[in-house]
Amino acid sequence: MRILLSAYSCNPNRGSEPGVGWGWATALADAGHEVDILTQAGNRPAIEAELALRPRPLLRFHWHQLPPSLHRLKHAWAGLGLRLHYISWQVSAVPVLRRIAAERGSDLGHHVTFAQYWSFCALSKVGLPFIWGPVGGGERTPASFWPQLGLQACAYEAARALLGRVSAWGGFMRSTARGCRLAVASTPETADCLRVLGAQQLLTVSQVALKPADLEQLSRMVPGAPAGGPFRFVILGDLLAHKGVHLALSALARVQADWRLSVIGDGPCRQRLEDQARRLGIAGKVHFHGTLPRTEAWAQLGGARALLFPALHDSGGMAAAEAMAAGLPVICLALGGPPGLVVEGTGFAVPAPDPATAIAGLAQAAQRLIDEPDLWSRLSDGARAHAHRTFTWPARVAAIYGALETAP
């Protein structure tokens, strides 16, 4: 087929959402499809450099960028600005996608990256049959956690919750859900929301997958040896309030052992988290590295023994997949997408009805990994095997495009 891929985020050299966009583009090409990809113009240098080294004749990229006045939204309001930038980009991309579809004779549209069931989907206005997702957004931060998040983050959570509620009554979102050829939810929570909107053909598939080269590189990593040194934990991700790093710090402060934590990533909550570590008396055990190049971030990952992933809502969990492929057990909260990745025998999904329960569960799981080497070894082996069996792009393409063949 000739597939028109709308990928707001797409970069061959990055993980998380940019890696997802690149993964879908290359996986569809590897499956034999001709793929036209519309993405942000800011991704152009990295993509063109990659294609110069490793040409892919079935891929054709197109670029679309918002004006500078709107582009500045990306870094405003503790995450809400990025969402508004995404929606603005989608709305303004409609005529661009229509032009590409007409010029290229596209057979099918596919909407990926940053996809939320309550936000605008440009492909729904192009006139092509289209796949919507995997989409997220049905995940919610429990209200009991809000008081700890700060004013800006609470405003973001409130806006996100309001958008989710309003969308159920919005004609546009209902027409998108009912009009797509296949709606793909990344979590069970989002699948429930899509059913309410009236999706006729619905599938639940995680958006998380790793490139073959990444899986191979991660498989060669040996988790940091515990003998004669502290047990090393690592956190990978943007330092936003809903990522729950404050919960991990409170939990580790209770752990009775010699441990260290590497926090890789940056964001508006960094200073607040550094202050929290000092108040808890653990500042000497926690190293905030800031944003690192991928090679350096993976070097930190390879030197650790376990990943902490305490996100309060996350529809994916690329860091969890990378850690598991490297043989690191994962400790996450039983909220959103990560519990679907961290299955039994690969780590711990901690119940999180409220902060006290979540912190206690995170602390208990961390303590067990330190105190029970045999348990750690079983979980490490299980995590690596599960990642290499499950987190592959061919598996994702087969699941979604296989279901497409049976869609009406």
Coordinates of C-alpha atoms in Angstrom, one line a residue:
M1 CA 0.0 0.0 0.0
R2 CA 0.8 3.7 -0.2
I3 CA 0.5 4.8 3.4
L4 CA 0.4 8.5 4.5
L5 CA 1.8 8.6 8.1
S6 CA 1.1 11.6 10.3
A7 CA 4.0 11.6 12.8
Y8 CA 4.3 14.9 14.7
S9 CA 7.3 13.4 16.4
C10 CA 9.9 11.5 14.4
N11 CA 13.6 11.2 15.0
P12 CA 16.0 8.3 14.3
N13 CA 18.4 9.3 17.1
R14 CA 16.0 9.6 20.0
G15 CA 13.8 7.4 22.1
S16 CA 10.3 8.0 23.5
E17 CA 7.8 9.6 21.1
P18 CA 10.4 10.6 18.4
G19 CA 11.6 7.0 18.3
V20 CA 8.0 5.8 18.0
G21 CA 7.5 7.9 14.9
W22 CA 10.7 6.7 13.3
G23 CA 9.9 3.1 14.3
W24 CA 6.5 3.2 12.6
A25 CA 7.9 4.8 9.4
T26 CA 10.7 2.3 9.0
A27 CA 8.7 -0.8 10.1
L28 CA 6.0 -0.1 7.5
A29 CA 8.7 0.3 4.9
D30 CA 10.3 -2.9 6.0
A31 CA 6.9 -4.6 5.5
G32 CA 7.0 -3.5 1.9
H33 CA 4.7 -0.4 2.0
E34 CA 5.5 3.0 0.3
V35 CA 5.3 5.5 3.2
D36 CA 4.9 9.3 3.0
I37 CA 5.6 10.8 6.4
L38 CA 4.6 14.3 7.5
T39 CA 6.5 15.5 10.5
Q40 CA 7.9 18.7 12.1
A41 CA 10.5 20.5 10.2
G42 CA 12.8 20.5 13.2
N43 CA 13.3 16.8 12.7
R44 CA 14.7 17.3 9.2
P45 CA 18.4 17.5 9.9
A46 CA 18.5 14.2 11.9
I47 CA 16.3 12.4 9.4
E48 CA 18.2 13.5 6.3
A49 CA 21.6 12.6 8.0
E50 CA 20.3 9.2 8.8
L51 CA 18.9 8.6 5.3
A52 CA 22.2 9.8 3.8
L53 CA 24.0 7.0 5.7
R54 CA 21.3 4.4 5.2
P55 CA 19.0 5.2 2.3
R56 CA 15.4 3.9 2.4
P57 CA 13.8 4.3 -1.0
L58 CA 10.3 3.4 0.3
L59 CA 10.3 6.4 2.7
R60 CA 9.5 9.9 1.6
F61 CA 9.5 12.7 4.2
H62 CA 7.5 15.9 4.1
W63 CA 8.0 18.8 6.6
H64 CA 5.5 21.1 8.3
Q65 CA 6.2 23.7 11.0
L66 CA 4.2 26.2 12.9
P67 CA 5.2 29.9 12.8
P68 CA 7.7 31.0 15.5
S69 CA 5.1 32.7 17.7
L70 CA 3.2 29.4 18.1
H71 CA 6.4 27.3 18.1
R72 CA 7.3 28.8 21.5
L73 CA 4.2 27.1 23.0
K74 CA 6.2 23.8 23.3
H75 CA 8.0 25.0 26.4
A76 CA 5.2 26.7 28.2
W77 CA 3.0 25.8 31.1
A78 CA 4.5 22.6 32.5
G79 CA 3.5 20.4 29.6
L80 CA 0.2 22.0 28.6
G81 CA 2.0 24.2 26.0
L82 CA 3.4 21.1 24.3
R83 CA -0.1 19.7 24.0
L84 CA -1.4 23.0 22.6
H85 CA 1.5 23.1 20.1
Y86 CA 0.6 19.5 19.0
I87 CA -3.0 20.4 18.5
S88 CA -2.1 23.5 16.5
W89 CA 0.2 21.5 14.4
Q90 CA -2.5 19.0 13.6
V91 CA -5.1 21.6 12.7
S92 CA -2.7 23.4 10.4
A93 CA -1.4 20.2 8.8
V94 CA -4.8 19.3 7.2
P95 CA -4.2 21.0 3.9
V96 CA -0.7 19.7 3.7
L97 CA -1.9 16.1 4.2
R98 CA -4.6 16.6 1.6
R99 CA -2.1 17.8 -0.9
I100 CA 0.3 14.9 -0.2
A101 CA -2.6 12.3 -0.4
A102 CA -3.7 13.7 -3.8
E103 CA -0.2 13.9 -5.2
R104 CA 0.9 10.5 -4.1
G105 CA -2.3 8.6 -4.5
S106 CA -2.3 7.4 -0.9
D107 CA -4.4 4.3 0.0
L108 CA -4.4 4.6 3.7
G109 CA -3.7 7.2 6.5
H110 CA -2.1 6.3 9.8
H111 CA -2.0 8.7 12.7
V112 CA 0.8 8.1 15.3
T113 CA 2.8 9.9 18.1
F114 CA 1.5 12.1 20.8
A115 CA -2.0 10.7 19.8
Q116 CA -4.7 11.3 22.4
Y117 CA -8.2 10.2 22.0
W118 CA -9.5 13.7 22.9
S119 CA -7.2 15.8 20.6
F120 CA -7.6 16.8 17.0
C121 CA -6.6 14.2 14.4
A122 CA -5.7 15.8 11.1
L123 CA -6.1 12.6 9.1
S124 CA -9.8 12.5 9.9
K125 CA -10.2 15.5 7.6
V126 CA -8.2 14.2 4.7
G127 CA -10.7 11.9 3.1
L128 CA -8.7 8.7 3.4
P129 CA -9.5 5.5 5.3
F130 CA -7.2 5.8 8.3
I131 CA -5.9 4.0 11.4
W132 CA -6.1 6.1 14.5
G133 CA -3.3 5.2 16.8
P134 CA -2.1 3.7 19.1
V135 CA -3.7 6.6 21.0
G136 CA -3.6 7.2 24.7
G137 CA -5.2 9.8 27.0
G138 CA -7.6 7.7 28.9
E139 CA -5.1 7.4 31.8
R140 CA -5.7 9.7 34.8
T141 CA -3.7 10.8 37.7
P142 CA -5.7 9.8 40.8
A143 CA -7.0 12.9 42.5
S144 CA -5.3 11.9 45.8
F145 CA -1.9 12.7 44.1
W146 CA -2.8 16.2 42.9
P147 CA -1.9 18.2 46.1
Q148 CA 1.7 17.1 45.8
L149 CA 2.1 18.2 42.2
G150 CA 2.3 22.0 42.4
L151 CA 0.0 24.7 41.0
Q152 CA 1.1 24.5 37.4
A153 CA 0.9 20.7 37.2
C154 CA -2.5 20.7 38.9
A155 CA -3.7 23.1 36.2
Y156 CA -2.3 20.8 33.6
E157 CA -4.1 17.8 35.1
A158 CA -7.3 19.7 35.5
A159 CA -7.2 20.8 31.8
R160 CA -6.4 17.3 30.7
A161 CA -9.3 15.8 32.7
L162 CA -11.6 18.5 31.4
L163 CA -10.6 17.8 27.8
G164 CA -11.2 14.1 28.4
R165 CA -14.7 14.7 29.8
V166 CA -15.7 17.2 27.2
S167 CA -14.5 15.0 24.3
A168 CA -17.1 12.4 25.1
W169 CA -19.8 14.9 24.2
G170 CA -17.9 16.5 21.3
G171 CA -19.3 15.7 17.9
F172 CA -15.8 15.9 16.3
M173 CA -14.2 13.3 18.5
R174 CA -17.2 11.0 18.0
S175 CA -17.0 11.3 14.3
T176 CA -13.3 10.6 14.4
A177 CA -13.8 7.5 16.4
R178 CA -16.7 6.2 14.3
G179 CA -15.1 7.3 11.0
C180 CA -11.7 5.6 11.4
R181 CA -11.1 2.3 9.7
L182 CA -9.4 1.0 12.9
A183 CA -9.0 2.7 16.4
V184 CA -6.0 1.4 18.3
A185 CA -5.8 2.1 22.0
S186 CA -2.5 1.9 23.8
T187 CA -4.0 1.1 27.2
P188 CA -7.2 -0.5 28.5
E189 CA -8.3 2.9 30.0
T190 CA -8.2 4.5 26.6
A191 CA -10.0 1.6 25.0
D192 CA -12.9 2.2 27.4
C193 CA -13.0 5.9 26.3
L194 CA -12.9 4.9 22.6
R195 CA -15.9 2.6 23.1
V196 CA -17.8 5.5 24.7
L197 CA -17.0 7.6 21.6
G198 CA -18.4 4.8 19.4
A199 CA -15.3 3.3 17.8
Q200 CA -16.6 0.4 15.6
Q201 CA -13.4 -1.5 15.1
L202 CA -11.2 -1.4 18.2
L203 CA -7.8 -2.9 19.2
T204 CA -5.6 -2.5 22.2
V205 CA -1.9 -2.6 21.4
S206 CA 1.0 -0.8 23.2
Q207 CA 2.8 1.7 21.1
V208 CA 6.1 0.7 22.6
A209 CA 8.6 -1.1 20.4
L210 CA 12.4 -1.1 19.8
K211 CA 14.5 -1.1 16.7
P212 CA 16.3 -4.4 16.0
A213 CA 19.7 -2.6 16.3
D214 CA 18.6 -1.2 19.7
L215 CA 17.4 -4.5 20.9
E216 CA 20.8 -6.1 19.9
Q217 CA 22.8 -3.3 21.6
L218 CA 20.7 -3.5 24.8
S219 CA 21.0 -7.3 24.9
R220 CA 24.8 -7.0 25.1
M221 CA 24.5 -4.9 28.3
V222 CA 25.3 -6.5 31.6
P223 CA 23.5 -4.9 34.6
G224 CA 25.9 -3.3 37.1
A225 CA 27.5 -5.8 39.4
P226 CA 26.3 -5.5 43.1
A227 CA 29.5 -7.0 44.7
G228 CA 31.4 -4.4 46.7
G229 CA 29.3 -1.4 45.7
P230 CA 25.9 0.2 46.1
F231 CA 22.8 -1.1 44.4
R232 CA 22.2 1.3 41.5
F233 CA 18.7 2.5 40.4
V234 CA 18.1 4.7 37.4
I235 CA 15.2 6.9 36.2
L236 CA 14.9 8.0 32.6
G237 CA 12.5 10.7 31.4
D238 CA 11.4 14.3 31.5
L239 CA 11.2 15.8 35.0
L240 CA 7.5 16.7 34.9
A241 CA 5.3 16.4 37.9
H242 CA 3.2 13.6 36.6
K243 CA 6.3 11.5 36.0
G244 CA 6.3 10.8 39.8
V245 CA 10.0 11.2 40.5
H246 CA 9.1 12.8 43.8
L247 CA 7.4 9.5 44.8
A248 CA 10.6 7.6 44.0
L249 CA 12.7 9.9 46.1
S250 CA 10.4 9.5 49.1
A251 CA 10.4 5.7 48.6
L252 CA 14.2 5.4 48.4
A253 CA 14.6 7.4 51.5
R254 CA 13.0 4.5 53.4
V255 CA 15.2 1.8 51.9
Q256 CA 17.7 0.4 54.4
A257 CA 20.7 -0.4 52.2
D258 CA 23.6 1.1 50.3
W259 CA 22.0 2.4 47.1
R260 CA 22.5 5.2 44.5
L261 CA 20.1 6.8 42.0
S262 CA 20.9 8.3 38.6
V263 CA 18.2 10.6 37.3
I264 CA 18.6 11.1 33.5
G265 CA 16.4 13.9 32.1
D266 CA 15.5 17.5 32.7
G267 CA 12.4 19.6 33.1
P268 CA 10.6 22.2 35.2
C269 CA 10.6 20.0 38.3
R270 CA 14.3 19.5 38.5
Q271 CA 15.0 22.2 41.2
R272 CA 12.1 21.1 43.2
L273 CA 13.3 17.5 43.1
E274 CA 16.9 18.4 44.1
D275 CA 15.5 20.4 47.0
Q276 CA 13.4 17.4 48.0
A277 CA 16.5 15.1 48.0
R278 CA 18.3 17.5 50.3
R279 CA 15.3 17.6 52.7
L280 CA 15.2 13.8 52.8
G281 CA 18.9 13.6 53.5
I282 CA 19.6 11.6 50.4
A283 CA 21.2 14.3 48.1
G284 CA 24.6 12.5 48.3
K285 CA 23.0 9.3 46.9
V286 CA 21.1 11.0 44.0
H287 CA 22.8 12.3 40.9
F288 CA 20.8 14.5 38.5
H289 CA 22.6 14.2 35.2
G290 CA 20.2 16.3 33.2
T291 CA 19.5 15.5 29.5
L292 CA 22.2 13.2 28.1
P293 CA 22.9 12.0 24.5
R294 CA 21.4 8.6 24.0
T295 CA 24.7 6.8 24.1
E296 CA 25.5 8.3 27.5
A297 CA 22.0 7.6 28.8
W298 CA 22.3 4.0 27.8
A299 CA 25.7 3.8 29.5
Q300 CA 24.0 4.9 32.7
L301 CA 21.3 2.3 32.1
G302 CA 23.9 -0.4 31.6
G303 CA 25.5 0.4 34.9
A304 CA 22.3 0.2 36.9
R305 CA 20.5 -2.8 38.5
A306 CA 16.8 -1.6 38.2
L307 CA 14.7 1.1 36.6
L308 CA 12.2 3.1 38.6
F309 CA 9.2 4.2 36.5
P310 CA 6.8 5.9 38.9
A311 CA 4.7 7.8 36.3
L312 CA 1.2 8.7 37.4
H313 CA -0.1 8.5 33.9
D314 CA 1.8 7.3 30.8
S315 CA 0.3 5.6 27.8
G316 CA 3.6 4.0 26.8
G317 CA 6.9 3.5 28.6
M318 CA 9.8 3.4 26.2
A319 CA 12.3 3.7 29.0
A320 CA 10.8 0.6 30.6
A321 CA 11.1 -1.4 27.4
E322 CA 14.8 -0.3 27.0
A323 CA 15.6 -1.2 30.5
M324 CA 14.0 -4.6 30.3
A325 CA 15.8 -5.4 27.1
A326 CA 19.0 -4.6 29.0
G327 CA 18.0 -7.0 31.7
L328 CA 16.9 -4.5 34.3
P329 CA 13.8 -5.3 36.4
V330 CA 11.3 -2.4 36.4
I331 CA 9.4 -1.0 39.3
C332 CA 6.4 1.0 38.1
L333 CA 3.0 2.1 39.4
A334 CA 0.0 0.1 38.4
L335 CA -1.4 3.1 36.4
G336 CA -1.7 3.6 32.7
G337 CA 0.5 1.8 30.1
P338 CA 3.6 0.6 32.1
P339 CA 1.7 -2.3 33.9
G340 CA 1.0 -3.7 30.4
L341 CA 4.7 -3.9 29.8
V342 CA 5.9 -4.9 33.2
V343 CA 4.2 -8.3 33.3
E344 CA 4.6 -10.9 36.0
G345 CA 8.2 -12.1 36.2
T346 CA 9.8 -8.9 34.9
G347 CA 9.4 -6.5 37.8
F348 CA 6.8 -4.9 40.0
A349 CA 3.7 -2.9 39.2
V350 CA 2.9 -1.2 42.5
P351 CA -0.8 -0.4 43.5
A352 CA -1.2 3.4 43.7
P353 CA -4.6 4.5 45.0
D354 CA -2.9 7.3 47.0
P355 CA 0.6 8.7 47.6
A356 CA 1.2 6.8 50.9
T357 CA 0.4 3.4 49.4
A358 CA 2.5 4.1 46.3
I359 CA 5.5 5.2 48.2
A360 CA 5.3 2.3 50.5
G361 CA 5.0 -0.1 47.6
L362 CA 7.9 1.4 45.7
A363 CA 10.1 1.2 48.8
Q364 CA 9.1 -2.4 49.5
A365 CA 9.9 -3.4 45.9
A366 CA 13.2 -1.6 45.9
Q367 CA 14.1 -3.2 49.2
R368 CA 13.3 -6.7 47.9
L369 CA 15.5 -6.3 44.8
I370 CA 18.4 -5.4 47.0
D371 CA 17.8 -8.0 49.7
E372 CA 16.9 -11.0 47.4
P373 CA 19.6 -11.5 44.8
D374 CA 17.9 -14.7 43.5
L375 CA 14.7 -12.7 42.9
W376 CA 16.6 -10.0 41.1
S377 CA 18.3 -12.6 38.9
R378 CA 14.9 -14.2 37.9
L379 CA 13.3 -10.9 37.2
S380 CA 16.4 -9.7 35.2
D381 CA 16.2 -12.9 33.0
G382 CA 12.4 -12.6 32.7
A383 CA 12.6 -8.9 31.7
R384 CA 15.2 -9.5 29.0
A385 CA 13.3 -12.5 27.5
H386 CA 10.0 -10.6 27.5
A387 CA 11.4 -7.6 25.9
H388 CA 13.0 -9.5 23.0
R389 CA 9.9 -11.5 22.5
T390 CA 7.4 -8.6 22.6
F391 CA 8.9 -5.2 22.0
T392 CA 9.6 -5.5 18.3
W393 CA 8.2 -3.4 15.4
P394 CA 7.3 -6.4 13.2
A395 CA 5.1 -7.6 16.1
R396 CA 3.4 -4.2 16.3
V397 CA 2.8 -3.9 12.5
A398 CA 1.5 -7.5 12.4
A399 CA -0.9 -6.9 15.2
I400 CA -2.4 -3.7 13.8
Y401 CA -2.3 -4.3 10.1
G402 CA -3.4 -7.9 10.6
A403 CA -6.5 -6.5 12.4
L404 CA -7.0 -4.0 9.6
E405 CA -7.5 -6.9 7.1
T406 CA -10.6 -8.0 9.1
A407 CA -12.0 -4.5 9.6
P408 CA -15.2 -3.8 7.7

